[in-house]
Amino acid sequence: MSDENRLLEINNLSIQYQVDDGVVRAVDGLDLRIDKGETLGVVGETGAGKTTTALGIMRLVPSPPGRVTAGEILLEGVNLLELPEEQMRKIRGGKIAMIFQDPMTSLNPLVPVREQIAEMIGLHQPVNSAQALEQAVEMLEKVGIRRERAGEYPHQFSGGMKQRVVIAIALACNPALIIADEPTTALDVTIQAQVLELMKALKKEFRTATILITHDLGVVAEICDRVAIMYAGSVVEYARIEALYHNPRHPYTQALFNSLPDLDVDQTELNVIRGLPPDPTRLPSGCAFHPRCDRATDLCRKERPGMREVADGHSVACFNDMEGR
């Protein structure tokens, strides 16, 4: 993609939290790109920095204890980290919207769902209250909720229906970018599939770029165009979906795939990645993955590898990347 299609560009982003045990380096020198209309999957274990990255983009990192210590976040060439808060409030919901993993904590239990969507529309569009309410009802219909239910409260909806309401709120002002933070984690498998199908259909209709944060490689294969693999606060591999799934190059990415169950093989035990993710207050020297990596060398222990392109659109941060699986 050319720079004209670039929607969001994150360069050398670092976010830290000051805690009693020291400084948590939640995001550490992260680089990320997403083009207009594209869906980018951000994958990693718990504690990899996925949600903190999302909060950083939205300028919602709680301060204190958190703060952005370096880097830039460019939305259509404008650095969000330099904007005054008043301007940033217009971008939240207007140009960037977020879908959280637990819909119940995103909805006000005392307000009908129609009015919650209308509130978002009224904040960002030049409409009166009657027009905002009608647009809210139309958005509910787009996500599969009948207009007769528009006046009901969140507790009257199932988990999957509540997530549909949250998606309707996120799309209400037709933002350029939606950040979905594990949007199906709190749902059972059947409802997960329905919500994913809904997101795919709405993506085509609204042509909205999406960052999908997840630990589920199956979900990524279903909905994403590109994938960024995160480990210890930074991206270690970035590629188009086909390239990553057919030819993962970073040892951590390959270990993630090897840990998935294979339905064609009779297995008594699943493969696991040895060791644990590093303590973000005490990240190891060099490559953060080297204590768990079978290919680590002295160079890996001493120096941190930078991202380098190994194929067209496929980058990896590794001194000893792997060709093939």
Coordinates of C-alpha atoms in Angstrom, one line a residue:
M1 CA 0.0 0.0 0.0
S2 CA 1.1 3.5 -0.7
D3 CA 1.5 6.3 1.9
E4 CA -1.8 7.7 0.6
N5 CA -3.7 4.7 1.9
R6 CA -1.9 4.8 5.3
L7 CA -4.4 5.5 8.1
L8 CA -2.5 4.8 11.3
E9 CA 1.3 4.7 11.8
I10 CA 2.9 4.1 15.2
N11 CA 6.6 4.7 15.5
N12 CA 8.8 3.6 18.4
L13 CA 6.0 3.8 20.9
S14 CA 6.9 3.2 24.6
I15 CA 4.3 3.2 27.5
Q16 CA 5.4 2.6 31.1
Y17 CA 3.6 2.2 34.4
Q18 CA 5.2 3.3 37.6
V19 CA 4.3 0.6 40.3
D20 CA 5.7 -0.3 43.7
D21 CA 8.0 -3.0 42.2
G22 CA 9.5 -0.6 39.7
V23 CA 8.7 0.5 36.1
V24 CA 6.5 -1.7 34.0
R25 CA 7.6 -1.4 30.3
A26 CA 4.1 -2.4 29.0
V27 CA 4.9 -1.2 25.4
D28 CA 8.5 -1.1 24.4
G29 CA 9.6 0.5 21.1
L30 CA 6.5 -0.6 19.2
D31 CA 6.1 0.0 15.4
L32 CA 2.7 -0.6 13.7
R33 CA 1.0 0.3 10.5
I34 CA -2.6 0.0 9.3
D35 CA -4.1 1.1 5.9
K36 CA -7.5 2.4 5.2
G37 CA -10.2 -0.3 5.2
E38 CA -7.7 -2.9 6.4
T39 CA -8.2 -5.3 9.3
L40 CA -5.1 -5.9 11.3
G41 CA -4.9 -8.7 13.9
V42 CA -2.7 -8.0 16.9
V43 CA -1.8 -11.4 18.6
G44 CA 0.1 -12.2 21.7
E45 CA 0.0 -13.8 25.1
T46 CA -1.6 -12.1 28.1
G47 CA 0.7 -9.3 29.2
A48 CA 2.2 -8.7 25.7
G49 CA 1.0 -5.1 25.7
K50 CA -1.9 -5.4 23.3
T51 CA -4.6 -3.6 25.4
T52 CA -2.1 -0.9 26.5
T53 CA -1.3 -0.2 22.8
A54 CA -5.0 0.2 22.2
L55 CA -5.4 2.6 25.2
G56 CA -2.3 4.5 23.9
I57 CA -3.9 5.0 20.5
M58 CA -7.1 6.3 22.2
R59 CA -5.0 8.5 24.6
L60 CA -6.7 6.6 27.5
V61 CA -3.7 5.3 29.4
P62 CA -4.5 5.9 33.1
S63 CA -2.2 8.6 34.4
P64 CA -0.9 8.1 36.9
P65 CA 0.5 5.4 37.0
G66 CA 0.9 5.2 33.2
R67 CA 2.6 7.5 30.7
V68 CA 3.8 7.5 27.1
T69 CA 7.6 7.9 27.3
A70 CA 8.5 7.9 23.6
G71 CA 7.2 7.6 20.1
E72 CA 4.5 9.0 18.0
I73 CA 1.0 7.9 16.9
L74 CA 0.0 9.3 13.5
L75 CA -3.6 9.3 12.4
E76 CA -3.7 10.4 8.7
G77 CA -0.4 12.2 9.4
V78 CA -1.5 14.0 12.6
N79 CA 0.4 13.0 15.8
L80 CA -2.4 12.2 18.3
L81 CA 0.0 12.5 21.2
E82 CA 0.4 16.3 20.5
L83 CA -3.3 17.2 20.3
P84 CA -5.0 19.0 23.1
E85 CA -7.6 16.9 25.0
E86 CA -10.6 18.8 23.6
Q87 CA -9.5 17.9 20.1
M88 CA -8.8 14.3 21.1
R89 CA -12.4 14.0 22.6
K90 CA -13.7 14.7 19.1
I91 CA -11.5 12.0 17.6
R92 CA -12.7 9.4 20.1
G93 CA -15.9 8.0 18.8
G94 CA -15.8 10.3 15.7
K95 CA -12.7 9.0 13.9
I96 CA -11.6 6.2 16.3
A97 CA -14.0 3.9 18.2
M98 CA -13.3 1.0 20.6
I99 CA -15.1 -2.2 21.3
F100 CA -14.2 -3.7 24.7
Q101 CA -14.2 -7.4 25.5
D102 CA -16.9 -7.2 28.2
P103 CA -20.0 -5.4 26.8
M104 CA -21.6 -5.1 30.2
T105 CA -18.9 -2.8 31.5
S106 CA -19.3 -0.7 28.3
L107 CA -23.0 0.0 28.7
N108 CA -24.9 2.1 31.2
P109 CA -27.4 -0.3 32.9
L110 CA -29.8 2.6 33.7
V111 CA -30.2 3.9 30.1
P112 CA -32.1 2.3 27.2
V113 CA -29.7 1.1 24.5
R114 CA -31.3 3.4 21.9
E115 CA -30.4 6.5 24.0
Q116 CA -26.8 5.3 24.5
I117 CA -26.3 5.1 20.8
A118 CA -28.1 8.4 20.2
E119 CA -25.7 10.1 22.8
M120 CA -22.7 9.1 20.7
I121 CA -24.3 10.4 17.5
G122 CA -25.3 13.7 19.2
L123 CA -21.7 14.2 20.3
H124 CA -20.2 13.9 16.9
Q125 CA -22.8 14.8 14.3
P126 CA -24.9 17.9 13.7
V127 CA -28.3 16.4 14.4
N128 CA -31.2 17.1 16.8
S129 CA -32.3 14.6 19.4
A130 CA -35.1 13.1 17.4
Q131 CA -32.8 12.5 14.4
A132 CA -30.1 11.0 16.7
L133 CA -32.7 8.6 18.2
E134 CA -33.9 7.5 14.7
Q135 CA -30.3 7.0 13.5
A136 CA -29.7 4.9 16.7
V137 CA -32.6 2.6 15.9
E138 CA -31.3 2.2 12.3
M139 CA -27.9 1.2 13.7
L140 CA -29.5 -1.4 15.9
E141 CA -31.3 -2.9 12.9
K142 CA -27.9 -3.0 11.0
V143 CA -26.4 -5.2 13.8
G144 CA -29.5 -7.5 13.9
I145 CA -31.6 -6.0 16.7
R146 CA -35.3 -5.3 16.0
R147 CA -36.4 -1.7 16.4
E148 CA -39.1 -2.8 18.8
R149 CA -36.3 -3.6 21.3
A150 CA -34.6 -0.2 21.0
G151 CA -36.1 1.1 24.2
E152 CA -35.0 -1.9 26.3
Y153 CA -32.2 -1.8 28.9
P154 CA -28.8 -3.7 28.7
H155 CA -29.9 -6.3 31.3
Q156 CA -32.7 -7.4 28.9
F157 CA -30.2 -8.6 26.3
S158 CA -28.0 -11.7 26.2
G159 CA -24.2 -11.4 26.1
G160 CA -24.1 -11.7 22.3
M161 CA -26.9 -9.1 21.9
K162 CA -25.1 -6.7 24.2
Q163 CA -22.0 -7.0 22.2
R164 CA -24.0 -6.1 19.1
V165 CA -25.2 -3.0 20.9
V166 CA -21.6 -2.1 21.6
I167 CA -20.7 -2.6 17.9
A168 CA -23.6 -0.3 17.0
I169 CA -22.3 2.4 19.3
A170 CA -18.8 2.0 17.8
L171 CA -20.1 2.3 14.2
A172 CA -22.7 5.0 14.9
C173 CA -20.5 7.9 13.6
N174 CA -18.8 5.8 10.8
P175 CA -15.3 6.1 12.3
A176 CA -12.2 5.6 10.1
L177 CA -10.8 3.1 12.6
I178 CA -12.3 0.6 15.1
I179 CA -10.2 -1.0 17.8
A180 CA -11.8 -4.3 18.9
D181 CA -10.2 -5.6 22.1
E182 CA -10.9 -9.3 22.2
P183 CA -14.6 -8.7 21.3
T184 CA -15.6 -12.3 21.4
T185 CA -13.7 -13.5 24.5
A186 CA -16.7 -13.3 26.9
L187 CA -19.0 -15.1 24.5
D188 CA -19.7 -18.8 23.9
V189 CA -18.4 -20.4 20.7
T190 CA -21.7 -20.2 18.7
I191 CA -22.2 -16.6 19.5
Q192 CA -18.6 -15.8 18.8
A193 CA -19.1 -17.0 15.2
Q194 CA -22.2 -14.9 14.8
V195 CA -20.4 -11.7 16.1
L196 CA -17.4 -12.4 13.8
E197 CA -19.7 -12.8 10.8
L198 CA -21.5 -9.6 11.7
M199 CA -18.1 -7.7 12.0
K200 CA -17.1 -9.0 8.6
A201 CA -20.4 -7.9 7.0
L202 CA -20.2 -4.5 8.6
K203 CA -16.6 -4.0 7.5
K204 CA -17.6 -4.5 3.9
E205 CA -20.5 -2.0 4.3
F206 CA -18.8 0.7 6.2
R207 CA -15.2 0.2 4.9
T208 CA -13.9 0.8 8.3
A209 CA -10.3 -0.1 9.2
T210 CA -10.1 -2.4 12.2
I211 CA -7.5 -3.4 14.7
L212 CA -8.5 -6.7 16.2
I213 CA -6.7 -7.6 19.4
T214 CA -6.9 -11.2 20.3
H215 CA -4.9 -14.3 21.4
D216 CA -7.0 -16.6 19.1
L217 CA -5.2 -17.4 15.8
G218 CA -8.4 -19.0 14.5
V219 CA -10.3 -15.7 14.8
V220 CA -7.4 -13.9 13.1
A221 CA -7.5 -16.3 10.1
E222 CA -11.3 -15.7 9.8
I223 CA -11.3 -11.9 9.7
C224 CA -7.9 -10.2 9.3
D225 CA -5.9 -9.0 6.3
R226 CA -2.6 -8.6 8.1
V227 CA -1.2 -9.8 11.4
A228 CA 1.2 -8.3 14.0
I229 CA 2.6 -10.7 16.5
M230 CA 3.4 -9.0 19.8
Y231 CA 5.8 -10.2 22.5
A232 CA 6.9 -8.3 25.6
G233 CA 5.6 -5.0 24.4
S234 CA 6.8 -4.9 20.8
V235 CA 6.0 -6.4 17.5
V236 CA 8.2 -9.4 16.5
E237 CA 6.6 -10.3 13.2
Y238 CA 4.3 -8.4 10.8
A239 CA 2.9 -9.9 7.6
R240 CA -0.1 -10.6 5.4
I241 CA -2.3 -13.3 6.7
E242 CA -1.3 -15.9 4.0
A243 CA 2.4 -15.3 4.5
L244 CA 2.3 -15.6 8.2
Y245 CA 0.2 -18.7 8.3
H246 CA 2.1 -20.5 5.6
N247 CA 5.6 -19.3 6.5
P248 CA 6.0 -17.9 10.0
R249 CA 9.6 -16.7 10.4
H250 CA 10.0 -15.7 14.1
P251 CA 10.6 -18.6 16.5
Y252 CA 7.8 -17.2 18.8
T253 CA 5.3 -17.2 16.0
Q254 CA 6.2 -20.7 15.0
A255 CA 5.9 -21.8 18.7
L256 CA 2.4 -20.3 18.8
F257 CA 1.3 -22.3 15.8
N258 CA 3.0 -25.5 17.2
S259 CA 1.0 -25.1 20.4
L260 CA -2.3 -25.4 18.5
P261 CA -4.0 -28.8 18.5
D262 CA -3.8 -30.7 15.2
L263 CA -7.0 -32.5 14.3
D264 CA -5.1 -34.8 11.9
V265 CA -2.6 -36.0 14.4
D266 CA -3.3 -38.3 17.4
Q267 CA -1.8 -36.3 20.3
T268 CA -1.9 -37.2 24.0
E269 CA -0.4 -33.8 25.0
L270 CA -0.4 -30.4 23.5
N271 CA 2.9 -28.7 22.6
V272 CA 3.7 -25.8 24.9
I273 CA 6.2 -22.9 24.8
R274 CA 8.6 -23.5 27.6
G275 CA 9.1 -20.9 30.3
L276 CA 6.9 -17.9 30.9
P277 CA 6.6 -14.4 29.4
P278 CA 9.2 -12.1 30.9
D279 CA 8.4 -9.8 33.9
P280 CA 7.8 -6.4 32.3
T281 CA 9.6 -4.7 35.2
R282 CA 12.7 -6.8 34.4
L283 CA 12.9 -7.4 30.7
P284 CA 15.9 -9.5 29.7
S285 CA 18.8 -8.0 27.8
G286 CA 18.9 -8.4 24.0
C287 CA 15.9 -10.2 22.5
A288 CA 13.1 -10.5 25.0
F289 CA 12.3 -14.0 23.7
H290 CA 15.8 -15.4 24.0
P291 CA 15.2 -17.2 27.4
R292 CA 12.5 -19.3 25.8
C293 CA 14.0 -19.7 22.3
D294 CA 15.8 -22.9 21.2
R295 CA 17.7 -20.9 18.5
A296 CA 19.1 -18.2 20.8
T297 CA 22.8 -17.3 20.4
D298 CA 25.1 -15.0 22.3
L299 CA 24.1 -12.2 19.9
C300 CA 20.4 -12.7 20.9
R301 CA 21.3 -12.4 24.6
K302 CA 23.3 -9.2 24.1
E303 CA 21.5 -7.2 21.3
R304 CA 17.9 -6.5 20.6
P305 CA 17.1 -7.3 16.9
G306 CA 15.4 -4.7 14.9
M307 CA 12.6 -5.3 12.4
R308 CA 13.8 -6.2 8.9
E309 CA 11.9 -7.2 5.8
V310 CA 12.4 -10.8 4.8
A311 CA 9.8 -10.8 2.0
D312 CA 7.5 -8.2 0.4
G313 CA 5.3 -6.9 3.3
H314 CA 6.7 -9.5 5.7
S315 CA 9.0 -8.2 8.5
V316 CA 10.5 -10.0 11.5
A317 CA 12.6 -9.0 14.5
C318 CA 15.0 -11.9 14.8
F319 CA 18.7 -12.6 14.1
N320 CA 17.9 -16.3 13.4
D321 CA 14.5 -16.3 11.7
M322 CA 13.1 -19.5 10.3
E323 CA 12.4 -20.3 6.7
G324 CA 9.4 -22.6 6.4
R325 CA 7.6 -24.4 9.2

